[in-house]
Coordinates of C-alpha atoms (C1' of nucleotides) in Angstrom, one line a residue:
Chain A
X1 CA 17.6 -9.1 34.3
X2 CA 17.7 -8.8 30.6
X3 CA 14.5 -9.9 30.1
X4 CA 11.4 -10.8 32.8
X5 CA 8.7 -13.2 31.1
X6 CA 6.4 -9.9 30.6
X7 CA 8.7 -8.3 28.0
X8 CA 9.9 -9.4 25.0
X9 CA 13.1 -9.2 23.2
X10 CA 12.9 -8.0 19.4
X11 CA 14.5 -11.4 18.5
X12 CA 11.2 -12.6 20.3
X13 CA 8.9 -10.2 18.3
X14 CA 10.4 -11.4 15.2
X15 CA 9.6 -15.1 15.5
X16 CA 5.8 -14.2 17.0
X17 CA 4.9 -11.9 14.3
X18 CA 6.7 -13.0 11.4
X19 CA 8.3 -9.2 10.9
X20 CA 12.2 -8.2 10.3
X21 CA 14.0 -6.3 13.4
X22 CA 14.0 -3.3 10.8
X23 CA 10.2 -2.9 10.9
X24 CA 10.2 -3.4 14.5
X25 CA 12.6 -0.2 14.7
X26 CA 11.0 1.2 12.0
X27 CA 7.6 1.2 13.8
X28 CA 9.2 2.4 16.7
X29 CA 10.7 5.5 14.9
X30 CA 7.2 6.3 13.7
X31 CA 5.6 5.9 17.2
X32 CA 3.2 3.2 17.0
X33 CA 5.6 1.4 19.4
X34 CA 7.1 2.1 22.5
X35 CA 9.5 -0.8 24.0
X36 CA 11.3 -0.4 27.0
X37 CA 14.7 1.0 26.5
X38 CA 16.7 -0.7 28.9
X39 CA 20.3 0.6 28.2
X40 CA 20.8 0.2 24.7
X41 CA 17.9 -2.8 23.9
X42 CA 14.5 -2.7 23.7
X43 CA 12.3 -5.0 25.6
X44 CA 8.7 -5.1 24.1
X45 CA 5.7 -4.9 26.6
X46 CA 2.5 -6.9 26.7
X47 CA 0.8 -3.5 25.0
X48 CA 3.4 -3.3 22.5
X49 CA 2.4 -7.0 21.5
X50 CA -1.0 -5.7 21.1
X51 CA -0.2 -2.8 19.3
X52 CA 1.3 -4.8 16.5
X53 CA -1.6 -7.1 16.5
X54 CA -3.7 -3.7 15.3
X55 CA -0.9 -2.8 13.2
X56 CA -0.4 -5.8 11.4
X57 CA -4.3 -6.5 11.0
X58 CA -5.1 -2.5 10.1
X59 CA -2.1 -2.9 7.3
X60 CA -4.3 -6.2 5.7
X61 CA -7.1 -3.5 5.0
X62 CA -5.1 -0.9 3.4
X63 CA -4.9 1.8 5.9
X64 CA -1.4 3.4 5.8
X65 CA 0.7 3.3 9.4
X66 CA 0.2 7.1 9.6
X67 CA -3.7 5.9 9.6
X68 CA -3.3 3.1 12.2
X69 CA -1.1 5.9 14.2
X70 CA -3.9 7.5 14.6
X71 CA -6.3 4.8 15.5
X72 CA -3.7 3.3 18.0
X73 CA -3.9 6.3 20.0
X74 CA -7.7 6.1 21.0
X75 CA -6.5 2.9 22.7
X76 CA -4.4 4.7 24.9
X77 CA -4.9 5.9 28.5
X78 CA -4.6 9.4 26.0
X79 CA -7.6 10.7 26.7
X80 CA -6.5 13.1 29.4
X81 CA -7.5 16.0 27.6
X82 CA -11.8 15.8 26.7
X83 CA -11.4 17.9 23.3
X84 CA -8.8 15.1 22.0
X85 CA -10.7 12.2 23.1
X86 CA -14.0 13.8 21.1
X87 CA -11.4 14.0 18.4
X88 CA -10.2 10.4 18.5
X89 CA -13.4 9.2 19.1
X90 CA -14.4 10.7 16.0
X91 CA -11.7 9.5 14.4
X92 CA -12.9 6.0 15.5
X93 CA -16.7 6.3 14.4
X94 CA -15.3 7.3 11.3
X95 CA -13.2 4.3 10.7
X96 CA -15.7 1.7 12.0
X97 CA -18.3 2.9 9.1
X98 CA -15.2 2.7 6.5
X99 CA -14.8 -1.1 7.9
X100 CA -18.6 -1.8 7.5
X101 CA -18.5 -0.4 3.9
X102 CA -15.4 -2.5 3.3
X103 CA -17.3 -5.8 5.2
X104 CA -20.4 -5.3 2.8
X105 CA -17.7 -4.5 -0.6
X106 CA -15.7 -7.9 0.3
X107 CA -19.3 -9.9 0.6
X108 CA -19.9 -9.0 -3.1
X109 CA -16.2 -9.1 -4.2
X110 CA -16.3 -12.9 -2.6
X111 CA -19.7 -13.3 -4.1
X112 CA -18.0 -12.6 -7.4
X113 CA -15.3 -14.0 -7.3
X114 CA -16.9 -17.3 -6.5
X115 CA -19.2 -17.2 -10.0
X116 CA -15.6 -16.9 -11.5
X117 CA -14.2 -19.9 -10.1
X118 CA -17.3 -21.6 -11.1
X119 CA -16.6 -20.5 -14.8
X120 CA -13.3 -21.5 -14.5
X121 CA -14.5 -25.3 -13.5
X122 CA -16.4 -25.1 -16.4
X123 CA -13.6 -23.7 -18.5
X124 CA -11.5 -26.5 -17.0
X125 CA -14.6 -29.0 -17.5
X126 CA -14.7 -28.7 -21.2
X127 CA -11.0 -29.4 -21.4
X128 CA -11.4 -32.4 -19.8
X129 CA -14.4 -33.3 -22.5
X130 CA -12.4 -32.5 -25.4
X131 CA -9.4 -34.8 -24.1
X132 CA -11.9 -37.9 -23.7
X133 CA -13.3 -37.3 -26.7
X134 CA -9.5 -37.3 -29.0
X135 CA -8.9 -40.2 -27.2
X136 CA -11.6 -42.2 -28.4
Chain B
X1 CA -17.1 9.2 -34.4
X2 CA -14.2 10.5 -32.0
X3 CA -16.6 8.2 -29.3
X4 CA -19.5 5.8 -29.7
X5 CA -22.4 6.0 -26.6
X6 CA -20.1 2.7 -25.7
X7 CA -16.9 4.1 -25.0
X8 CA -15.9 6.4 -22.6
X9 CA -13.1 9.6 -23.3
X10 CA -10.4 9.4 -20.4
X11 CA -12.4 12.9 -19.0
X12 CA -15.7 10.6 -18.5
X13 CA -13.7 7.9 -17.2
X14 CA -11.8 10.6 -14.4
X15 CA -15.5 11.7 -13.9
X16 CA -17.2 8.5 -13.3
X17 CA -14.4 6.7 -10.9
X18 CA -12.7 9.3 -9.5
X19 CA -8.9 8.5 -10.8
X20 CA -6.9 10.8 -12.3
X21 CA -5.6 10.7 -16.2
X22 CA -2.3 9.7 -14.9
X23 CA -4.0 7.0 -13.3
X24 CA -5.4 5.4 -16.2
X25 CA -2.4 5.8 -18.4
X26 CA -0.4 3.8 -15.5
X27 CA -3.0 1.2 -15.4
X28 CA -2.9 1.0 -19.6
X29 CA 1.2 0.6 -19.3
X30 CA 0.8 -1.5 -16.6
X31 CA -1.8 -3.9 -18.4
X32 CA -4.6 -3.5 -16.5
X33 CA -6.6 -1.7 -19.1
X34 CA -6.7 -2.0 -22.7
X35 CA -9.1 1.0 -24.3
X36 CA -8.9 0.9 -27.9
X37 CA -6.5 3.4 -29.5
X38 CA -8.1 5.7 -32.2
X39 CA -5.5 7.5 -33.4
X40 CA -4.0 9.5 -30.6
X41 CA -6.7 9.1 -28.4
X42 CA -8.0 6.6 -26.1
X43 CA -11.3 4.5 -25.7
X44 CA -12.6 3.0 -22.6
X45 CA -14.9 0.0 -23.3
X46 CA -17.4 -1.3 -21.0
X47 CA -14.7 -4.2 -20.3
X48 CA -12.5 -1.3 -19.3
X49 CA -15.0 0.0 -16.7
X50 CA -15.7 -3.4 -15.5
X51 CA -11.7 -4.1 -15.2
X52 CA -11.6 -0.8 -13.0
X53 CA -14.1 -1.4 -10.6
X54 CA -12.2 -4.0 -10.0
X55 CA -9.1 -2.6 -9.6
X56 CA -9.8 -0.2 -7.1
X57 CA -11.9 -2.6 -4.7
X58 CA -9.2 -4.8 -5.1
X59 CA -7.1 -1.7 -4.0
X60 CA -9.5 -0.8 -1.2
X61 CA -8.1 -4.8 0.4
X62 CA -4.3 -4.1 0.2
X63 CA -4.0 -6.3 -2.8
X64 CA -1.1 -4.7 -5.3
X65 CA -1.7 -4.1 -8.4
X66 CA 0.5 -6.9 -9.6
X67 CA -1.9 -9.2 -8.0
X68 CA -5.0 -7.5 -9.6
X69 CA -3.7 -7.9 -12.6
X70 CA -3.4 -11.8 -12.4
X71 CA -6.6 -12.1 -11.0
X72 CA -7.9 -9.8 -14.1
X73 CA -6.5 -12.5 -16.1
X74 CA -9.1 -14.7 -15.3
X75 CA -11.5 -12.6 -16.3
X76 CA -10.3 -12.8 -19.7
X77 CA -11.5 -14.8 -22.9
X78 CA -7.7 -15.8 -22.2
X79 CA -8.3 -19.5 -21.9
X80 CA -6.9 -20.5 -24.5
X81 CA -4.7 -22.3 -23.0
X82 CA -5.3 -25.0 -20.2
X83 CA -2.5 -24.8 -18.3
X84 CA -2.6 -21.3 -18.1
X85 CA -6.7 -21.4 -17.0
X86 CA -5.8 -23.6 -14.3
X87 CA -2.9 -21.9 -13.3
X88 CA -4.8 -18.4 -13.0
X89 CA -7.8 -21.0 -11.4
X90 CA -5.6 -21.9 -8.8
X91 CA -4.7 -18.5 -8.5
X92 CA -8.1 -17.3 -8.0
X93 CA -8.9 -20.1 -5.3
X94 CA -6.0 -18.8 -3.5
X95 CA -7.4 -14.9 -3.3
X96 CA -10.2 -16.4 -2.5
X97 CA -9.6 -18.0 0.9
X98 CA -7.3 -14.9 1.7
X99 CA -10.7 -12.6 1.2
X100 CA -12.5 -15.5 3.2
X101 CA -9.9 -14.9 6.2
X102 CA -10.0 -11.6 5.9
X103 CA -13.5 -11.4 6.1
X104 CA -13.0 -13.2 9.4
X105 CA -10.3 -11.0 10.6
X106 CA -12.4 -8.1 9.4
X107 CA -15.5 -8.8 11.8
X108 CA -13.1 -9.4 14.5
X109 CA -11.6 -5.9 14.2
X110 CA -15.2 -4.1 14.3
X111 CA -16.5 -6.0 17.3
X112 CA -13.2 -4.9 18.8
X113 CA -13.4 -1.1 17.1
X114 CA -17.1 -1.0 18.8
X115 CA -16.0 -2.1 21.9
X116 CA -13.7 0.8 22.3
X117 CA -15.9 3.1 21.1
X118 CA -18.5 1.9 24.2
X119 CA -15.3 2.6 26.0
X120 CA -15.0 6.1 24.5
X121 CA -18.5 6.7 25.3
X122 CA -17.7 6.1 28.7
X123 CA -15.2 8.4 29.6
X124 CA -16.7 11.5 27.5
X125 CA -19.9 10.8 29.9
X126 CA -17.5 11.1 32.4
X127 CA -16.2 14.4 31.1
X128 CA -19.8 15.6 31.0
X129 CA -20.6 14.6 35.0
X130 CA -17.7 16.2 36.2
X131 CA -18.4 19.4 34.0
X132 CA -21.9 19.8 35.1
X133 CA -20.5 18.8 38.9
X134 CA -18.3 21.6 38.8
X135 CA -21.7 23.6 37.9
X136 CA -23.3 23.3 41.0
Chain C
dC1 C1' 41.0 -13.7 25.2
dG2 C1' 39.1 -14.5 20.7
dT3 C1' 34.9 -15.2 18.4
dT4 C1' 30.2 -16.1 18.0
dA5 C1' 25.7 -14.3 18.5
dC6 C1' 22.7 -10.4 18.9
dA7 C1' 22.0 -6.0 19.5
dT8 C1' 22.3 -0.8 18.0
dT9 C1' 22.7 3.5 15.0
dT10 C1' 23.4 5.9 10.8
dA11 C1' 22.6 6.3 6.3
dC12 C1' 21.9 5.3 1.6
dG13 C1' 19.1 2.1 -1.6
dT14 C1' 14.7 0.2 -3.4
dT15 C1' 9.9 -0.6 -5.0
dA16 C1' 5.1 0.6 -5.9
dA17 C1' 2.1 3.9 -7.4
dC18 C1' 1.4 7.5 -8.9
dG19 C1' 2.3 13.3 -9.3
dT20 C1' 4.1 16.9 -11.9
dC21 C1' 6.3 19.3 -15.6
dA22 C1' 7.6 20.4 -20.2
dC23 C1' 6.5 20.1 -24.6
dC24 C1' 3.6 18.7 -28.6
dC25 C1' -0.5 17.7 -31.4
dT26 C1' -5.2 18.9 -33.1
dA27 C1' -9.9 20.1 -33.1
dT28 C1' -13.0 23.8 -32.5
dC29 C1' -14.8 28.2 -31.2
dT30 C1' -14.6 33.3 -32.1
Chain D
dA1 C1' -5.6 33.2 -37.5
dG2 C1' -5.3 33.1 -32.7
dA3 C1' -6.7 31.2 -28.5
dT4 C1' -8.6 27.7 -25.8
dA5 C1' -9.7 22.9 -24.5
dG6 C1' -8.5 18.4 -24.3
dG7 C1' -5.4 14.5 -25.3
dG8 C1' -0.7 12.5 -25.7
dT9 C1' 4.3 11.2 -24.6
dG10 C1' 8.5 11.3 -22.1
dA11 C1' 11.0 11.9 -18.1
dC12 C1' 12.1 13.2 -13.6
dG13 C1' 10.1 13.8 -8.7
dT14 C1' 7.8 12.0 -4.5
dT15 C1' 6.0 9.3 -0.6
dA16 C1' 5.5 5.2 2.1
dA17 C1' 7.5 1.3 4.0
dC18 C1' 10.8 -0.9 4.6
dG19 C1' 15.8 -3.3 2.8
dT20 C1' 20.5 -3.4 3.2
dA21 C1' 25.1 -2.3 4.4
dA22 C1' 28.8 -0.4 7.4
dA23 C1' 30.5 0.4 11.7
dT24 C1' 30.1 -0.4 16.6
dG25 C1' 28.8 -2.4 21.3
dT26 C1' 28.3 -6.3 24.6
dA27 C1' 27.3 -10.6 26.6
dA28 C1' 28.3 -15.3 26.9
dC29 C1' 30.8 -19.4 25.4
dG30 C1' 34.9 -22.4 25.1

DNA sequence: CGTTACATTTACGTTAACGTCACCCTATCT
DNA sequence: AGATAGGGTGACGTTAACGTAAATGTAACG
């Protein structure tokens, strides 16, 4: 039993999630993964998969792995203690108004960026003009 | 005149965006800024502020700076060229359907982020029925 | 049994984005 | 004139997030 169709080998977590074996360890090392370690292999669980979802998507926004860490754990069965779920939680509320400020930022940073492409068209427009109009 | 009511000193410039000097000397060697140089001293134009707003949203969404800086390029009276306008064009179109994903994946992540925090709520209110259970 | 394919650890290398330090200039206040 | 504030240029240091290379283990294939 090398493998049973719930885990996943790294070669496996490489292909899914377009990543190198060396950021797979590497994530591991920094705890925001936890394969089985079946004698000397790791076998990836249906919550690690998850996990790197988060990671992967938190890492598109900016936030550092240290950051995501800390995010991760509020979706763990962590919250044995009351005083570090409040924490987490916290933690959470904090980062869910940081996303809302980034949501309402990347409207207007679309919004712009779409009045520049117009420009550009017309940029690109005139060009087109000016080539007609040498060739007449 | 060591500053016009147009320019900015590199202090007001620290003041107003929250960057450091070291900062905006980085960003000048790194092209992203150009403030005029009076002698020793540096200018920061309105074009300068405008460029560093940019920057740091672009920051805020994981772009590098590398990539700000082409996208800045568009932003330029640098057209001179055509190929280069559509190049920086095509450029642009590209960021933009990566900000238009992310804006997808973004609203994904806070309906997911509010979810656990319904699930957070949960188990505090938990906490607090057990603690006024052990009152009694 | 050799080798091919994958896996692991250890450890040094690399890149981006600044921080920090040392040293220098110069304008201005006292 | 001396001190203080602010600006400037190297140049080396630092941190995060991996890359890369060397040495080793092991499972399966022909």
């Amino acid at each position: 039993m090398t493998q049973t169709a719930e885990t996943f080998s790294i070669r496996q977590m490489c292909d899914a999630f377009d990543v190198t074996a060396r950021t797979l360890r590497f994530y591991e090392s920094k705890e925001l993964l936890f394969p089985i370690r079946e004698g000397t292999s790791r076998h990836f669980t249906k919550q690690d998969r998850a996990r790197l979802t988060l990671i992967l998507r938190g890492k598109r926004f900016g936030f550092s792995l240290e950051d995501i860490r800390q995010l991760l754990e509020m979706y763990n069965r962590d919250g044995s203690n009351e005083a570090q779920l409040t924490r987490t939680y916290l933690i959470a509320q904090d980062r869910l108004s940081q996303m809302q400020a980034q949501r309402a930022e990347l409207d207007e940073a679309i919004a712009d960026l779409k009045t520049q492409l117009v420009e550009g068209e017309k940029r690109l427009a005139q060009f087109a003009r000016s080539a007609r109009t040498a060739a007449e």
